[in-house]
Coordinates of C-alpha atoms in Angstrom, one line a residue:
X5 CA 1.7 51.5 80.9
X6 CA 0.5 52.4 77.4
X7 CA -3.2 51.8 76.8
X8 CA -4.3 50.8 73.3
X9 CA -7.8 50.8 71.9
X10 CA -9.2 47.3 71.3
X11 CA -9.7 46.3 67.7
X12 CA -12.6 44.3 66.2
X13 CA -11.0 41.5 64.2
X14 CA -14.2 39.5 63.6
X15 CA -16.2 36.9 65.5
X16 CA -13.2 34.5 66.0
X17 CA -10.5 36.7 67.3
X18 CA -10.6 38.6 70.6
X19 CA -8.1 41.4 71.1
X20 CA -6.4 42.6 74.3
X21 CA -4.1 45.1 72.5
X22 CA -2.5 46.5 75.7
X23 CA -0.5 43.2 75.8
X24 CA 0.8 43.7 72.2
X25 CA 4.6 44.0 71.8
X26 CA 4.4 44.7 68.0
X27 CA 6.4 41.6 67.1
X28 CA 4.3 41.5 63.9
X29 CA 4.1 37.7 63.9
X30 CA 0.4 37.9 63.1
X31 CA 1.0 40.3 60.2
X32 CA 3.7 38.1 58.8
X33 CA 1.4 35.1 59.0
X34 CA -1.4 36.9 57.3
X35 CA 0.7 38.1 54.4
X36 CA 3.1 35.2 53.9
X37 CA 1.0 32.1 54.8
X38 CA -2.6 33.1 54.6
X39 CA -1.9 35.4 51.6
X40 CA -4.2 38.3 52.8
X41 CA -3.3 41.8 53.7
X42 CA -6.0 42.5 56.3
X43 CA -3.9 43.5 59.3
X44 CA -0.8 45.6 59.6
X45 CA 1.4 47.9 61.8
X46 CA 0.5 51.6 61.7
X47 CA 2.3 54.7 63.1
X48 CA 5.8 54.8 64.5
X49 CA 7.6 54.6 67.8
X50 CA 5.5 54.6 70.9
X51 CA 2.4 55.2 68.8
X52 CA 2.9 52.0 66.8
X53 CA 0.0 49.5 66.9
X54 CA -1.4 46.5 65.1
X55 CA -4.8 47.1 63.5
X56 CA -7.1 45.9 60.8
X57 CA -7.2 47.6 57.5
X58 CA -10.7 49.1 57.6
X59 CA -12.5 45.7 58.0
X60 CA -12.5 42.6 60.1
X61 CA -10.2 39.7 59.4
X62 CA -11.8 37.5 56.8
X63 CA -9.2 34.8 56.2
X64 CA -10.0 31.1 56.3
X65 CA -6.8 30.7 58.4
X66 CA -7.4 33.6 60.8
X67 CA -7.5 31.3 63.9
X68 CA -3.8 30.6 63.5
X69 CA -3.0 34.2 64.3
X70 CA -4.1 33.4 67.9
X71 CA -1.6 30.5 68.0
X72 CA 1.3 32.6 66.8
X73 CA 0.7 35.5 69.2
X74 CA 3.3 35.1 72.0
X75 CA 1.7 37.4 74.6
X76 CA -2.1 36.7 74.3
X77 CA -2.9 40.0 72.6
X78 CA -4.9 37.9 70.2
X79 CA -7.1 35.1 71.7
X80 CA -9.9 32.9 70.6
X81 CA -13.2 34.7 71.1
X82 CA -15.4 31.6 71.3
X83 CA -13.1 30.0 73.8
X84 CA -12.3 33.1 75.9
X85 CA -13.2 32.7 79.7
X86 CA -14.8 29.3 79.1
X87 CA -12.2 27.0 80.7
X88 CA -8.8 26.7 82.3
X89 CA -6.1 24.7 80.5
X90 CA -5.5 22.4 83.5
X91 CA -9.2 21.5 83.5
X92 CA -9.1 20.1 80.0
X93 CA -8.4 16.6 78.8
X94 CA -6.2 16.7 75.7
X95 CA -6.7 14.0 73.0
X96 CA -4.8 13.7 69.8
X97 CA -7.1 13.3 66.8
X98 CA -7.5 13.8 63.0
X99 CA -9.7 16.5 61.5
X100 CA -12.7 15.2 59.4
X101 CA -14.0 18.5 58.1
X102 CA -12.2 18.0 54.8
X103 CA -10.1 15.3 53.0
X104 CA -6.8 16.7 54.2
X105 CA -6.7 14.9 57.5
X106 CA -5.0 17.7 59.5
X107 CA -3.5 16.6 62.8
X108 CA -5.3 18.2 65.7
X109 CA -5.6 18.2 69.5
X110 CA -9.1 18.1 70.9
X111 CA -9.5 19.7 74.4
X112 CA -12.5 18.4 76.3
X113 CA -14.1 19.0 79.7
X114 CA -16.4 16.1 80.5
X115 CA -18.5 15.4 77.3
X116 CA -18.0 18.9 75.9
X117 CA -15.5 19.9 73.3
X118 CA -14.0 23.2 74.4
X119 CA -11.5 23.8 71.6
X120 CA -9.5 22.3 68.8
X121 CA -5.9 23.1 68.3
X122 CA -3.4 22.1 65.5
X123 CA -0.7 19.5 66.0
X124 CA 2.6 19.7 64.1
X125 CA 2.8 17.4 61.1
X126 CA 5.1 18.7 58.4
X127 CA 3.8 16.2 55.7
X128 CA 0.2 17.3 56.0
X129 CA -0.8 20.5 57.7
X130 CA 2.5 21.7 59.1
X131 CA 1.5 23.7 62.2
X132 CA -1.7 25.2 60.8
X133 CA -5.4 24.3 60.6
X134 CA -8.4 26.0 58.9
X135 CA -11.0 28.0 60.8
X136 CA -13.5 25.3 59.8
X137 CA -11.4 22.7 61.5
X138 CA -11.0 24.9 64.6
X139 CA -14.6 26.0 65.1
X140 CA -16.8 23.4 63.5
X141 CA -17.3 21.8 67.0
X142 CA -19.3 24.9 68.0
X143 CA -21.9 24.2 65.2
X144 CA -22.0 20.5 65.7
X145 CA -22.7 20.9 69.5
X146 CA -26.0 22.7 68.9
X147 CA -29.3 21.6 67.5
X148 CA -28.2 18.0 67.4
X149 CA -30.6 15.1 66.6
X150 CA -29.7 13.2 69.7
X151 CA -32.7 10.9 69.8
X152 CA -34.7 8.9 67.2
X153 CA -38.1 10.2 65.9
X154 CA -41.0 8.4 64.3
X155 CA -44.1 9.7 62.6
X156 CA -47.3 9.2 64.5
X157 CA -50.8 8.6 63.0
X158 CA -51.1 12.3 62.2
X159 CA -47.8 12.3 60.2
X160 CA -45.9 14.3 62.8
X161 CA -42.5 13.4 64.2
X162 CA -42.4 12.5 67.9
X163 CA -39.5 11.3 70.0
X164 CA -39.3 7.6 70.8
X165 CA -36.8 5.3 72.5
X166 CA -34.1 3.5 70.6
X167 CA -35.8 0.2 71.2
X168 CA -39.0 1.5 69.5
X169 CA -36.9 2.9 66.6
X170 CA -35.1 -0.3 65.9
X171 CA -38.4 -2.3 66.2
X172 CA -39.9 0.0 63.5
X173 CA -36.9 -0.4 61.3
X174 CA -37.0 -4.2 61.6
X175 CA -40.7 -4.3 60.7
X176 CA -40.1 -2.0 57.7
X177 CA -37.3 -4.2 56.4
X178 CA -39.0 -7.5 57.1
X179 CA -39.8 -9.4 53.9
X180 CA -38.2 -6.9 51.6
X181 CA -36.0 -8.1 48.7
X182 CA -32.3 -7.2 49.4
X183 CA -32.0 -5.6 46.0
X184 CA -34.6 -3.0 47.0
X185 CA -32.7 -1.8 50.1
X186 CA -30.0 0.8 49.9
X187 CA -27.7 2.5 52.5
X188 CA -26.0 5.9 52.3
X189 CA -23.3 6.9 54.8
X190 CA -23.0 10.5 55.9
X191 CA -19.9 12.6 55.6
X192 CA -19.2 12.6 59.3
X193 CA -19.8 8.8 59.8
X194 CA -16.9 7.0 61.4
X195 CA -15.2 3.9 59.7
X196 CA -16.5 1.4 62.4
X197 CA -20.1 2.5 61.8
X198 CA -19.7 2.3 58.1
X199 CA -18.3 -1.2 58.4
X200 CA -21.2 -2.2 60.6
X201 CA -23.6 -0.8 58.1
X202 CA -21.9 -2.8 55.3
X203 CA -22.3 -6.0 57.4
X204 CA -25.9 -5.2 58.0
X205 CA -26.6 -4.6 54.3
X206 CA -24.7 -7.8 53.3
X207 CA -26.8 -9.7 55.8
X208 CA -30.0 -8.4 54.2
X209 CA -28.7 -9.4 50.8
X210 CA -28.0 -5.9 49.5
X211 CA -24.9 -4.6 47.8
X212 CA -26.4 -1.1 47.4
X213 CA -24.0 1.0 49.6
X214 CA -22.5 4.4 49.0
X215 CA -21.0 7.3 50.8
X216 CA -21.0 9.8 47.9
X217 CA -23.8 12.2 48.7
X218 CA -23.0 14.4 45.7
X219 CA -23.0 11.6 43.2
X220 CA -19.4 12.0 42.2
X221 CA -18.4 9.7 39.4
X222 CA -15.4 8.0 41.0
X223 CA -14.2 4.4 40.3
X224 CA -14.0 2.7 43.7
X225 CA -12.2 -0.3 42.2
X226 CA -9.0 1.6 41.9
X227 CA -7.7 3.5 44.9
X228 CA -5.3 5.6 42.8
X229 CA -8.4 7.0 41.1
X230 CA -9.5 9.0 44.1
X231 CA -6.3 9.4 46.3
X232 CA -4.1 12.5 46.4
X233 CA -1.3 10.6 44.8
X234 CA 1.1 13.6 44.7
X235 CA 1.0 13.8 48.5
X236 CA 0.5 17.2 50.2
X237 CA 4.2 17.6 50.9
X238 CA 4.9 16.7 47.2
X239 CA 3.2 19.9 46.1
X240 CA 6.4 21.7 46.9
X241 CA 8.2 19.7 44.2
X242 CA 5.7 20.5 41.4
X243 CA 6.7 23.0 38.7
X244 CA 3.2 23.3 37.0
X245 CA -0.2 22.9 38.6
X246 CA -3.6 22.5 36.9
X247 CA -6.7 22.9 38.9
X248 CA -9.9 21.5 37.5
X249 CA -13.4 22.2 39.0
X250 CA -12.1 23.1 42.4
X251 CA -11.6 26.0 44.9
X252 CA -8.9 24.7 47.2
X253 CA -9.1 27.8 49.4
X254 CA -12.5 26.8 50.6
X255 CA -12.6 23.1 50.0
X256 CA -9.2 22.3 51.5
X257 CA -7.5 25.4 53.0
X258 CA -4.3 23.5 53.9
X259 CA -3.9 22.4 50.2
X260 CA -4.2 26.0 49.2
X261 CA -1.7 27.1 51.9
X262 CA 0.8 24.6 50.6
X263 CA 0.2 25.8 47.0
X264 CA 0.9 29.3 48.1
X265 CA 4.1 28.2 49.9
X266 CA 5.2 26.6 46.6
X267 CA 4.5 29.8 44.6
X268 CA 6.5 31.9 47.0
X269 CA 9.5 29.7 46.3
X270 CA 9.1 30.6 42.5
X271 CA 9.5 28.5 39.4
X272 CA 5.9 27.3 39.1
X273 CA 2.8 28.2 37.1
X274 CA -0.8 27.4 37.7
X275 CA -3.9 27.1 35.5
X276 CA -7.6 26.9 36.4
X277 CA -10.4 25.2 34.5
X278 CA -13.8 25.9 36.1
X279 CA -15.5 28.8 37.9
X280 CA -13.2 31.8 38.6
X281 CA -12.2 31.8 42.2
X282 CA -10.2 34.1 44.5
X283 CA -7.0 32.2 45.4
X284 CA -4.0 33.4 47.3
X285 CA -1.6 32.8 44.4
X286 CA -1.7 33.8 40.7
X287 CA -3.1 31.5 38.0
X288 CA -4.0 31.5 34.3
X289 CA -7.8 31.1 33.7
X290 CA -8.2 28.5 31.0
X291 CA -12.0 28.2 30.6
X292 CA -15.1 27.0 32.5
X293 CA -16.2 23.7 31.1
X294 CA -15.1 20.2 29.9
X295 CA -14.4 21.6 26.4
X296 CA -11.5 23.6 27.8
X297 CA -10.2 20.5 29.5
X298 CA -10.5 18.5 26.2
X299 CA -8.6 21.2 24.2
X300 CA -5.8 21.2 26.8
X301 CA -5.7 17.4 26.7
X302 CA -5.2 17.6 22.9
X303 CA -2.2 19.9 23.4
X304 CA -3.8 23.2 22.4
X305 CA -3.4 26.5 24.2
X306 CA -0.5 28.3 25.8
X307 CA -0.8 26.4 29.1
X308 CA -0.2 23.1 27.2
X309 CA 3.3 24.4 26.5
X310 CA 3.8 25.0 30.2
X311 CA 2.8 21.4 31.0
X312 CA 4.9 20.1 28.2
X313 CA 8.0 21.8 29.5
X314 CA 7.3 20.9 33.2
X315 CA 9.4 18.2 34.7
X316 CA 6.9 17.5 37.5
X317 CA 3.4 18.7 36.5
X318 CA 0.4 17.9 38.7
X319 CA -3.4 18.0 38.3
X320 CA -5.8 18.6 41.1
X321 CA -9.3 17.4 40.1
X322 CA -12.1 18.8 42.3
X323 CA -15.3 17.0 43.3
X324 CA -17.3 19.7 41.6
X325 CA -16.0 18.4 38.3
X326 CA -16.9 14.8 39.1
X327 CA -20.4 15.5 40.5
X328 CA -21.7 16.6 37.1
X329 CA -23.8 14.3 34.9
X330 CA -20.7 14.0 32.6
X331 CA -18.4 13.5 35.6
X332 CA -17.1 10.1 34.3
X333 CA -16.2 11.7 31.0
X334 CA -14.4 14.5 32.8
X335 CA -12.4 12.0 34.8
X336 CA -11.5 10.1 31.6
X337 CA -10.4 13.3 29.9
X338 CA -8.3 14.3 32.9
X339 CA -6.6 10.9 32.9
X340 CA -5.9 11.3 29.2
X341 CA -4.3 14.7 29.9
X342 CA -2.2 13.3 32.7
X343 CA -0.8 10.6 30.4
X344 CA -0.1 13.0 27.6
X345 CA 1.9 15.4 29.7
X346 CA 3.8 12.8 31.7
X347 CA 2.2 13.4 35.1
X348 CA 2.6 9.8 36.0
X349 CA 6.1 8.4 35.8
X350 CA 9.1 7.0 37.6
X351 CA 9.3 8.6 41.1
X352 CA 6.4 11.1 40.4
X353 CA 2.6 10.9 40.3
X354 CA 1.0 14.2 39.7
X355 CA -2.5 12.9 39.1

């Protein structure tokens, strides 16, 4: 039996390279789907082996290499030797680490989440998930605030029972005018809890509720103003893409993977307004601020011709552009641009 030296592929991938059959599925995934050239096949014949290219794997989709390996040469390092598959309870769920809503399967043992795996859904995440989706449960399981705390007479926090905490909240809210009470929901708050919070605030006579912790200037009265109207699968039909104030590779890795898939098919161009970012597909850099967006909305610049000729142009507006003080103006300019270049029409909504 041929022995092969183990490779260090980072903190997420454990290698047992003696099992490797050099099928190169991991290499193909890295180069074609993830868009990185960080692993490859070196040498020939019986000396051939899969290895990293002078550094550990640093892709935001690296965990999927474990899924595509048919022989277990690549396994999950955090999950290794922690549980047996038949011990786990498998629950279908939806990822909440970003706004994509990737379909996942959560494997648990008792009250502990052991691992998160992707579920096939061609319209959303296909068969992939990001490393954040896969491994966020490790971070969320540690240093949790699992009990309420109140400040004592010395101003220090001390653990109390839930009854004491609710009693303190009730005393603090007693007699307050509803207009002086506000509620803010966290990013990981579930819909039922937010609905209960809304009912509580309404009962107290307050309409001051929000879930936007970054202060994004979105109009909640119109759902089309904050939905991904193109749909994720619809990206594959676009022939021109404009990114404004976003880095899809880190904010929504599955959106970036779908954009790369579209670019591999050919016949599409992309432009970026905002901070320069390292994406896995080529793009034209159009500027950094709202002035560049306004110029494009007026039809100036080479990329305006690209949008003019496109049959199905689309615009992806990031939360970074809307969290600015002039976020409402940026949204209005983006809407003006979408109308000018026909991004919203019969059978197509690219905005």
